[in-house]
């Protein structure tokens, strides 16, 4: 892949026009003109011919699919930050490098997390539905009462780029910042955020007013918020998740929300998306979004630029800047 011949790059979903144009200029590119996932048969065909595959988080690149790939496939340049949709071990065993697009979605996702936090605590979606229904009868002193967020304790599960960006926003709203992480962050960052570190997730959960999920989905974080841990939350606590649905036991969460054992939830991701638990759809104390936490024009273009750089660097014989290493997950 170091000769002058353009590598065959197969893109599985519709990307921003400016990115597709750039790819067509640089590579022998096959695009997906429709904004729908490839079928399993189409994905197998892509794996059989592509030298570089550009999937998205909706494409399940499992061991069976990787093992069916032709020997020419050398790079999976994923369009997205999360890589839980790719079997990294299987890719490594086949000598296939995997890259992602970290960093460029930090502010967009943190903004949406803050928006969900506010919408949930202040019952924004409920109020909007009330007005649209035509049943609103006017202002009342006890109508649509929510909770102020200033002075409340925010527990952040995962103090990475997005968690830190969320903490900065929440501080501006007068919230108290608390976090649980695999490792304690640098003292300077902790001091900047005025953040309290909890080595025990259980102890943190039991004392928070709002909990935000900002950790990736890995085998270690699957159902990290199990039914046992959800029961540690106080009844007035809210949960916000813009990370991955698999981090929460969705069945247990739904049951507790319906019983009033948790005050409410703002969910941008779901355990089995795009399928959503029908019981969640019937709950008024839940704000539901279609996995749009990073959905900005600027963010999508920035993601595409990273994909292009990763591919170009790789075909030029160098290590891509955003290579994913299993040990770091």
Coordinates of N, CA and C in Angstrom, one line a residue, residues 66-281:
X66 N -14.6 -10.0 10.4 CA -13.2 -9.7 10.2 C -12.5 -11.0 9.6
X67 N -12.9 -12.1 10.1 CA -12.2 -13.3 9.5 C -12.6 -13.7 8.1
X68 N -13.8 -13.1 7.7 CA -14.2 -13.3 6.3 C -13.6 -12.3 5.3
X69 N -12.8 -11.3 5.9 CA -12.2 -10.2 5.0 C -11.1 -10.8 4.2
X70 N -10.9 -10.2 3.1 CA -9.8 -10.5 2.2 C -8.5 -10.1 2.8
X71 N -7.4 -10.7 2.3 CA -6.1 -10.3 2.9 C -5.7 -8.9 2.6
X72 N -6.3 -8.3 1.7 CA -6.0 -6.9 1.3 C -6.4 -5.9 2.3
X73 N -7.4 -6.2 3.2 CA -7.9 -5.2 4.2 C -6.8 -5.0 5.2
X74 N -6.3 -3.8 5.3 CA -5.3 -3.5 6.3 C -5.6 -2.4 7.3
X75 N -6.7 -1.7 7.0 CA -7.0 -0.6 7.9 C -8.6 -0.4 8.0
X76 N -9.0 -0.3 9.3 CA -10.4 0.0 9.6 C -10.4 1.4 10.2
X77 N -10.8 2.4 9.4 CA -10.7 3.8 9.8 C -12.1 4.2 10.3
X78 N -12.5 4.0 11.5 CA -13.9 4.2 12.0 C -14.2 5.6 12.1
X79 N -15.4 5.9 11.6 CA -16.0 7.3 11.7 C -16.7 7.4 13.0
X80 N -16.0 7.8 14.1 CA -16.6 7.9 15.4 C -15.5 7.7 16.5
X81 N -15.9 8.0 17.7 CA -14.9 7.9 18.8 C -15.0 6.5 19.4
X82 N -16.1 6.0 19.7 CA -16.3 4.7 20.3 C -15.9 3.6 19.4
X83 N -15.3 2.5 19.9 CA -14.9 1.4 19.1 C -15.4 0.1 19.6
X84 N -16.5 0.1 20.4 CA -17.1 -1.1 20.9 C -17.8 -1.9 19.9
X85 N -18.0 -1.3 18.7 CA -18.6 -2.1 17.6 C -17.6 -2.9 16.8
X86 N -16.4 -2.8 17.1 CA -15.3 -3.5 16.4 C -14.6 -4.5 17.3
X87 N -14.4 -5.7 16.9 CA -13.7 -6.7 17.6 C -12.2 -6.4 17.4
X88 N -11.6 -5.7 18.4 CA -10.3 -5.2 18.3 C -9.3 -6.4 18.3
X89 N -9.6 -7.4 19.1 CA -8.7 -8.5 19.2 C -8.6 -9.3 17.9
X90 N -9.8 -9.5 17.3 CA -9.8 -10.2 16.0 C -9.1 -9.4 14.9
X91 N -9.2 -8.0 15.0 CA -8.5 -7.2 14.0 C -7.0 -7.3 14.2
X92 N -6.6 -7.3 15.4 CA -5.1 -7.4 15.7 C -4.6 -8.7 15.2
X93 N -5.3 -9.8 15.5 CA -4.9 -11.1 15.0 C -4.7 -11.2 13.5
X94 N -5.5 -10.4 12.8 CA -5.4 -10.4 11.3 C -4.4 -9.3 10.8
X95 N -3.8 -8.6 11.7 CA -2.9 -7.6 11.3 C -3.6 -6.3 10.8
X96 N -4.8 -6.1 11.2 CA -5.6 -5.0 10.7 C -5.5 -3.8 11.7
X97 N -5.1 -2.7 11.3 CA -5.0 -1.5 12.2 C -6.4 -0.9 12.3
X98 N -6.8 -0.4 13.5 CA -8.0 0.3 13.7 C -7.8 1.7 14.2
X99 N -8.5 2.6 13.6 CA -8.4 4.0 14.1 C -9.8 4.6 14.4
X100 N -9.8 5.6 15.1 CA -11.1 6.3 15.4 C -10.9 7.8 15.3
X101 N -11.9 8.6 15.8 CA -11.8 10.0 15.6 C -12.0 10.7 17.0
X102 N -11.1 10.6 17.9 CA -11.2 11.2 19.2 C -11.0 12.7 19.3
X103 N -11.6 13.3 20.3 CA -11.2 14.7 20.6 C -12.2 15.8 19.9
X104 N -12.6 15.5 18.7 CA -13.3 16.5 17.9 C -14.8 16.6 18.4
X105 N -15.3 15.7 19.1 CA -16.7 15.7 19.5 C -16.9 16.1 21.0
X106 N -15.8 16.4 21.6 CA -15.9 16.7 23.1 C -16.9 17.8 23.4
X107 N -16.8 19.0 22.8 CA -17.7 20.1 23.2 C -19.1 19.8 22.8
X108 N -19.3 19.2 21.6 CA -20.6 18.9 21.1 C -21.3 17.9 22.1
X109 N -20.6 16.9 22.5 CA -21.3 15.9 23.4 C -21.5 16.5 24.8
X110 N -20.5 17.3 25.2 CA -20.7 17.9 26.5 C -21.9 18.9 26.5
X111 N -22.0 19.6 25.4 CA -23.2 20.5 25.3 C -24.5 19.7 25.4
X112 N -24.6 18.6 24.7 CA -25.8 17.8 24.7 C -26.1 17.2 26.0
X113 N -25.0 16.8 26.7 CA -25.2 16.3 28.0 C -25.8 17.3 29.0
X114 N -25.2 18.5 28.9 CA -25.8 19.6 29.7 C -27.2 19.9 29.3
X115 N -27.5 19.9 28.0 CA -28.9 20.1 27.6 C -29.8 19.1 28.1
X116 N -29.4 17.8 28.1 CA -30.3 16.7 28.6 C -30.4 16.9 30.2
X117 N -29.3 17.3 30.8 CA -29.4 17.5 32.3 C -30.5 18.5 32.6
X118 N -30.4 19.6 31.9 CA -31.4 20.7 32.2 C -32.8 20.3 31.8
X119 N -32.9 19.6 30.6 CA -34.2 19.3 30.1 C -34.9 18.3 31.1
X120 N -34.1 17.4 31.7 CA -34.6 16.4 32.6 C -35.0 17.0 33.9
X121 N -34.1 17.8 34.5 CA -34.4 18.3 35.8 C -35.5 19.4 35.8
X122 N -35.6 20.1 34.6 CA -36.6 21.2 34.5 C -37.9 20.8 33.7
X123 N -37.9 19.5 33.3 CA -39.1 18.9 32.7 C -39.4 19.6 31.4
X124 N -38.4 19.9 30.6 CA -38.6 20.7 29.4 C -39.4 19.9 28.4
X125 N -39.1 18.6 28.2 CA -39.9 17.8 27.2 C -41.4 17.7 27.6
X126 N -41.6 17.5 28.9 CA -43.0 17.4 29.4 C -43.7 18.7 29.1
X127 N -43.1 19.8 29.4 CA -43.7 21.1 29.1 C -44.0 21.3 27.6
X128 N -43.1 20.9 26.8 CA -43.3 21.1 25.3 C -44.5 20.3 24.9
X129 N -44.6 19.0 25.4 CA -45.7 18.1 25.0 C -47.0 18.7 25.5
X130 N -47.0 19.3 26.7 CA -48.2 19.9 27.3 C -48.8 21.0 26.4
X131 N -47.9 21.9 25.9 CA -48.3 23.0 25.0 C -48.8 22.4 23.7
X132 N -48.1 21.5 23.1 CA -48.5 20.9 21.8 C -49.9 20.2 21.9
X133 N -50.1 19.6 23.1 CA -51.4 18.8 23.2 C -52.6 19.7 23.3
X134 N -52.4 21.0 23.5 CA -53.6 21.9 23.6 C -54.2 21.9 25.0
X135 N -53.6 21.1 25.9 CA -54.2 21.0 27.3 C -53.7 22.0 28.3
X136 N -52.7 22.8 27.9 CA -52.2 23.8 28.8 C -53.2 24.9 29.1
X137 N -53.5 25.1 30.4 CA -54.6 26.1 30.7 C -54.0 27.4 31.3
X138 N -52.7 27.5 31.2 CA -52.1 28.8 31.6 C -51.2 28.6 32.8
X139 N -50.5 29.7 33.2 CA -49.5 29.6 34.3 C -50.2 29.3 35.6
X140 N -49.5 28.5 36.4 CA -50.0 28.2 37.7 C -48.9 28.0 38.7
X141 N -49.0 28.3 40.0 CA -47.9 28.3 40.9 C -47.3 27.0 41.2
X142 N -48.1 25.9 40.9 CA -47.5 24.5 41.1 C -47.5 23.7 39.8
X143 N -47.6 24.4 38.7 CA -47.6 23.8 37.4 C -46.2 23.4 36.9
X144 N -45.9 22.2 36.5 CA -44.7 21.8 35.9 C -43.4 22.1 36.7
X145 N -43.5 21.8 38.0 CA -42.4 22.1 38.9 C -41.3 21.1 38.7
X146 N -40.1 21.6 38.4 CA -38.9 20.8 38.3 C -38.0 21.1 39.5
X147 N -36.7 20.9 39.2 CA -35.7 21.1 40.3 C -34.6 22.0 39.7
X148 N -34.2 23.0 40.5 CA -33.0 23.8 40.1 C -31.8 23.0 40.2
X149 N -30.8 23.3 39.3 CA -29.6 22.5 39.3 C -28.4 23.2 40.0
X150 N -28.5 24.5 40.2 CA -27.4 25.1 41.0 C -27.4 24.6 42.4
X151 N -26.2 24.4 42.9 CA -26.1 23.9 44.2 C -26.2 22.4 44.4
X152 N -26.5 21.7 43.2 CA -26.7 20.3 43.3 C -25.4 19.5 43.0
X153 N -25.3 18.3 43.5 CA -24.1 17.5 43.3 C -24.2 16.7 42.0
X154 N -23.2 16.9 41.1 CA -23.2 16.1 39.9 C -22.1 15.1 40.0
X155 N -22.5 13.8 39.8 CA -21.5 12.7 39.8 C -21.2 12.3 38.4
X156 N -20.0 12.5 38.0 CA -19.6 12.1 36.6 C -18.9 10.8 36.6
X157 N -19.4 9.9 35.8 CA -18.8 8.5 35.7 C -18.0 8.5 34.5
X158 N -16.7 8.8 34.6 CA -15.8 8.8 33.5 C -15.3 10.2 33.2
X159 N -14.2 10.6 33.8 CA -13.6 12.0 33.7 C -12.6 12.1 32.6
X160 N -13.0 11.7 31.4 CA -12.1 11.9 30.3 C -12.3 13.3 29.7
X161 N -12.2 13.4 28.3 CA -12.3 14.7 27.7 C -13.8 15.2 27.9
X162 N -14.7 14.3 27.6 CA -16.1 14.8 27.7 C -16.5 15.0 29.1
X163 N -16.2 14.1 30.0 CA -16.5 14.3 31.4 C -15.9 15.6 31.9
X164 N -14.7 16.0 31.6 CA -14.1 17.2 32.0 C -14.8 18.4 31.4
X165 N -15.1 18.3 30.1 CA -15.8 19.4 29.5 C -17.2 19.6 30.1
X166 N -17.9 18.6 30.5 CA -19.1 18.7 31.2 C -19.0 19.3 32.5
X167 N -17.9 18.9 33.2 CA -17.7 19.5 34.6 C -17.5 21.0 34.5
X168 N -16.8 21.5 33.4 CA -16.6 23.0 33.3 C -18.0 23.7 33.1
X169 N -18.8 23.0 32.3 CA -20.1 23.6 32.0 C -21.0 23.6 33.3
X170 N -20.9 22.5 34.0 CA -21.8 22.4 35.2 C -21.3 23.3 36.3
X171 N -20.0 23.6 36.4 CA -19.5 24.5 37.4 C -20.1 25.9 37.1
X172 N -20.2 26.3 35.8 CA -20.8 27.6 35.5 C -22.2 27.7 35.9
X173 N -22.9 26.6 36.1 CA -24.3 26.6 36.6 C -24.3 26.4 38.1
X174 N -23.2 26.5 38.7 CA -23.1 26.4 40.2 C -23.3 25.1 40.8
X175 N -22.9 24.0 40.0 CA -23.0 22.7 40.5 C -21.7 22.3 41.2
X176 N -21.9 21.3 42.1 CA -20.7 20.7 42.8 C -20.3 19.5 42.0
X177 N -19.0 19.4 41.7 CA -18.5 18.4 40.8 C -17.9 17.2 41.6
X178 N -18.3 16.0 41.3 CA -17.8 14.8 41.8 C -17.5 13.8 40.7
X179 N -16.6 12.9 40.9 CA -16.3 12.0 39.7 C -15.8 10.7 40.2
X180 N -16.0 9.7 39.4 CA -15.4 8.3 39.6 C -14.7 8.0 38.3
X181 N -13.5 7.5 38.3 CA -12.7 7.2 37.1 C -11.8 6.0 37.4
X182 N -11.4 5.4 36.3 CA -10.4 4.3 36.5 C -9.2 4.8 37.3
X183 N -8.8 6.0 36.9 CA -7.6 6.6 37.6 C -8.0 8.0 38.0
X184 N -7.4 8.5 39.1 CA -7.6 9.8 39.5 C -7.0 10.8 38.5
X185 N -7.6 11.9 38.2 CA -7.1 12.8 37.2 C -5.9 13.6 37.8
X186 N -5.2 14.3 37.0 CA -4.1 15.1 37.4 C -4.6 16.1 38.5
X187 N -3.8 16.4 39.5 CA -4.2 17.3 40.6 C -4.5 18.7 40.0
X188 N -3.8 19.2 39.0 CA -4.1 20.5 38.4 C -5.5 20.5 37.8
X189 N -5.9 19.4 37.1 CA -7.3 19.4 36.5 C -8.3 19.3 37.6
X190 N -8.0 18.5 38.6 CA -8.9 18.4 39.7 C -9.1 19.7 40.4
X191 N -8.1 20.5 40.6 CA -8.1 21.8 41.2 C -8.9 22.7 40.3
X192 N -8.6 22.7 39.0 CA -9.3 23.6 38.1 C -10.9 23.4 38.2
X193 N -11.2 22.1 38.2 CA -12.7 21.8 38.2 C -13.3 21.8 39.6
X194 N -12.4 22.0 40.6 CA -12.9 21.9 42.0 C -13.7 20.6 42.2
X195 N -13.1 19.5 41.7 CA -13.8 18.2 41.6 C -13.3 17.3 42.8
X196 N -14.3 16.6 43.3 CA -14.0 15.6 44.4 C -14.0 14.2 43.8
X197 N -12.9 13.5 44.0 CA -12.7 12.2 43.5 C -13.2 11.1 44.5
X198 N -14.0 10.2 43.9 CA -14.5 9.1 44.7 C -13.9 7.8 44.2
X199 N -13.1 7.1 45.0 CA -12.6 5.8 44.6 C -13.6 4.8 44.5
X200 N -14.7 4.9 45.3 CA -15.8 4.0 45.4 C -17.0 4.5 44.6
X201 N -17.3 3.8 43.5 CA -18.5 4.2 42.7 C -19.7 4.1 43.5
X202 N -19.8 3.1 44.3 CA -21.0 2.9 45.1 C -21.3 4.1 46.1
X203 N -20.2 4.5 46.7 CA -20.4 5.6 47.7 C -20.7 6.9 47.0
X204 N -20.2 7.1 45.8 CA -20.5 8.3 45.0 C -22.0 8.3 44.6
X205 N -22.4 7.2 44.1 CA -23.8 7.1 43.6 C -24.8 7.4 44.7
X206 N -24.5 7.0 45.9 CA -25.4 7.1 47.0 C -25.6 8.6 47.5
X207 N -24.7 9.5 47.0 CA -24.7 10.8 47.5 C -25.0 11.9 46.5
X208 N -25.3 11.5 45.2 CA -25.4 12.4 44.1 C -26.9 12.9 43.9
X209 N -27.0 14.1 43.3 CA -28.3 14.5 42.9 C -28.6 14.2 41.4
X210 N -27.5 14.3 40.6 CA -27.5 14.0 39.2 C -26.3 13.1 38.9
X211 N -26.5 12.1 38.1 CA -25.3 11.2 37.7 C -25.3 11.3 36.1
X212 N -24.1 11.5 35.6 CA -23.9 11.6 34.2 C -22.9 10.4 33.8
X213 N -23.3 9.7 32.8 CA -22.5 8.6 32.3 C -21.7 9.1 31.1
X214 N -20.3 9.1 31.3 CA -19.4 9.6 30.3 C -18.2 8.6 30.0
X215 N -18.4 7.4 30.4 CA -17.4 6.4 30.2 C -17.7 5.5 28.9
X216 N -16.7 5.0 28.3 CA -16.9 4.2 27.1 C -17.5 2.8 27.5
X217 N -18.1 2.1 26.5 CA -18.6 0.8 26.7 C -17.5 -0.2 26.4
X218 N -17.1 -0.9 27.4 CA -16.1 -2.0 27.3 C -16.6 -3.2 28.0
X219 N -16.0 -4.4 27.9 CA -16.4 -5.5 28.7 C -16.5 -5.1 30.2
X220 N -15.6 -4.3 30.7 CA -15.5 -3.9 32.1 C -16.6 -3.0 32.5
X221 N -17.2 -2.2 31.5 CA -18.2 -1.2 31.9 C -19.6 -1.7 31.5
X222 N -19.8 -2.9 30.9 CA -21.1 -3.4 30.6 C -22.0 -3.5 31.9
X223 N -23.1 -2.8 31.9 CA -24.0 -2.8 33.0 C -23.3 -2.4 34.3
X224 N -22.3 -1.4 34.1 CA -21.7 -0.9 35.3 C -22.7 -0.3 36.3
X225 N -23.7 0.3 35.7 CA -24.8 0.7 36.6 C -25.8 -0.4 36.5
X226 N -25.6 -1.4 37.4 CA -26.4 -2.6 37.5 C -27.7 -2.2 38.3
X227 N -28.6 -3.2 38.4 CA -29.7 -2.9 39.3 C -29.3 -2.6 40.7
X228 N -28.3 -3.4 41.2 CA -27.8 -3.1 42.6 C -27.3 -1.7 42.7
X229 N -26.6 -1.2 41.8 CA -26.0 0.1 41.9 C -27.1 1.2 41.7
X230 N -28.0 0.9 40.8 CA -29.1 1.9 40.6 C -29.9 2.1 41.9
X231 N -30.0 1.0 42.7 CA -30.8 1.1 43.9 C -30.1 1.9 45.0
X232 N -28.8 2.3 44.7 CA -28.1 3.1 45.6 C -28.5 4.6 45.5
X233 N -29.0 4.9 44.3 CA -29.4 6.3 44.0 C -30.6 6.7 44.9
X234 N -30.6 8.0 45.3 CA -31.7 8.5 46.1 C -32.9 8.8 45.1
X235 N -34.1 8.8 45.6 CA -35.3 8.9 44.8 C -35.3 10.2 44.0
X236 N -34.6 11.3 44.5 CA -34.7 12.6 43.8 C -33.6 12.7 42.7
X237 N -32.8 11.6 42.5 CA -31.6 11.7 41.6 C -32.1 11.5 40.2
X238 N -31.3 12.2 39.3 CA -31.5 12.1 37.8 C -30.3 11.4 37.2
X239 N -30.5 10.7 36.1 CA -29.5 10.1 35.4 C -29.4 10.6 33.9
X240 N -28.2 10.9 33.5 CA -28.1 11.4 32.1 C -27.0 10.5 31.4
X241 N -27.3 10.0 30.2 CA -26.4 9.1 29.5 C -26.3 9.5 28.0
X242 N -25.1 10.0 27.7 CA -24.7 10.3 26.3 C -23.6 9.5 25.8
X243 N -23.3 8.4 26.5 CA -22.1 7.6 26.2 C -22.5 6.4 25.4
X244 N -22.9 5.3 26.1 CA -23.3 4.1 25.5 C -24.4 3.5 26.4
X245 N -25.5 3.0 25.7 CA -26.6 2.4 26.5 C -26.3 1.2 27.3
X246 N -25.3 0.4 26.8 CA -24.9 -0.8 27.5 C -24.3 -0.6 28.8
X247 N -23.9 0.6 29.2 CA -23.3 0.9 30.5 C -24.4 0.7 31.6
X248 N -25.7 0.9 31.3 CA -26.7 0.9 32.2 C -27.6 -0.4 32.0
X249 N -28.0 -1.0 33.1 CA -29.1 -2.1 33.0 C -30.4 -1.4 32.6
X250 N -30.7 -1.3 31.4 CA -31.9 -0.5 30.9 C -33.2 -1.1 31.5
X251 N -33.3 -2.4 31.6 CA -34.6 -3.0 32.1 C -34.8 -2.5 33.6
X252 N -33.7 -2.6 34.4 CA -33.8 -2.2 35.8 C -34.1 -0.7 35.9
X253 N -33.4 0.1 35.0 CA -33.6 1.6 35.0 C -35.0 1.9 34.7
X254 N -35.6 1.3 33.7 CA -37.0 1.5 33.3 C -37.9 1.2 34.4
X255 N -37.7 0.1 35.1 CA -38.6 -0.3 36.2 C -38.5 0.7 37.3
X256 N -37.3 1.1 37.7 CA -37.2 2.0 38.8 C -37.8 3.4 38.5
X257 N -37.6 3.8 37.2 CA -38.2 5.1 36.8 C -39.7 5.1 36.9
X258 N -40.3 4.0 36.5 CA -41.7 3.8 36.5 C -42.3 3.8 37.9
X259 N -41.5 3.3 38.9 CA -41.9 3.2 40.3 C -41.6 4.5 41.0
X260 N -40.9 5.5 40.4 CA -40.5 6.7 41.1 C -39.3 6.5 42.0
X261 N -38.6 5.4 41.9 CA -37.4 5.2 42.7 C -36.2 6.0 42.2
X262 N -36.3 6.5 41.0 CA -35.3 7.4 40.4 C -36.2 8.5 39.8
X263 N -35.8 9.8 40.0 CA -36.6 10.9 39.6 C -36.8 11.0 38.1
X264 N -35.8 10.8 37.4 CA -35.9 10.9 35.9 C -34.6 10.6 35.2
X265 N -34.7 10.6 33.9 CA -33.5 10.2 33.1 C -33.5 11.0 31.8
X266 N -32.3 11.4 31.3 CA -32.1 11.9 30.0 C -31.2 11.0 29.2
X267 N -31.8 10.3 28.2 CA -31.1 9.3 27.5 C -30.9 9.6 26.0
X268 N -29.7 9.7 25.6 CA -29.3 9.8 24.1 C -28.9 8.5 23.5
X269 N -28.7 7.5 24.3 CA -28.2 6.2 23.9 C -29.0 5.1 24.6
X270 N -29.1 3.9 23.9 CA -29.9 2.9 24.4 C -29.2 1.5 24.3
X271 N -29.6 0.6 25.1 CA -28.9 -0.7 25.2 C -29.0 -1.5 23.9
X272 N -30.1 -1.4 23.2 CA -30.3 -2.2 22.0 C -30.7 -1.3 20.8
X273 N -30.2 0.0 20.8 CA -30.6 0.9 19.7 C -30.3 0.3 18.3
X274 N -31.2 0.7 17.3 CA -32.2 1.7 17.4 C -33.5 1.3 18.1
X275 N -33.6 0.1 18.6 CA -34.8 -0.4 19.4 C -34.7 0.3 20.7
X276 N -35.9 0.8 21.2 CA -36.0 1.4 22.5 C -37.1 0.7 23.2
X277 N -36.8 0.4 24.5 CA -37.7 -0.3 25.4 C -39.1 0.4 25.3
X278 N -40.2 -0.2 24.9 CA -41.5 0.4 24.8 C -41.9 1.0 26.1
X279 N -41.5 0.4 27.2 CA -41.9 1.0 28.5 C -41.3 2.4 28.8
X280 N -40.1 2.6 28.2 CA -39.4 3.9 28.4 C -40.2 4.9 27.6
X281 N -40.8 4.6 26.5 CA -41.5 5.5 25.7 C -42.8 6.0 26.4

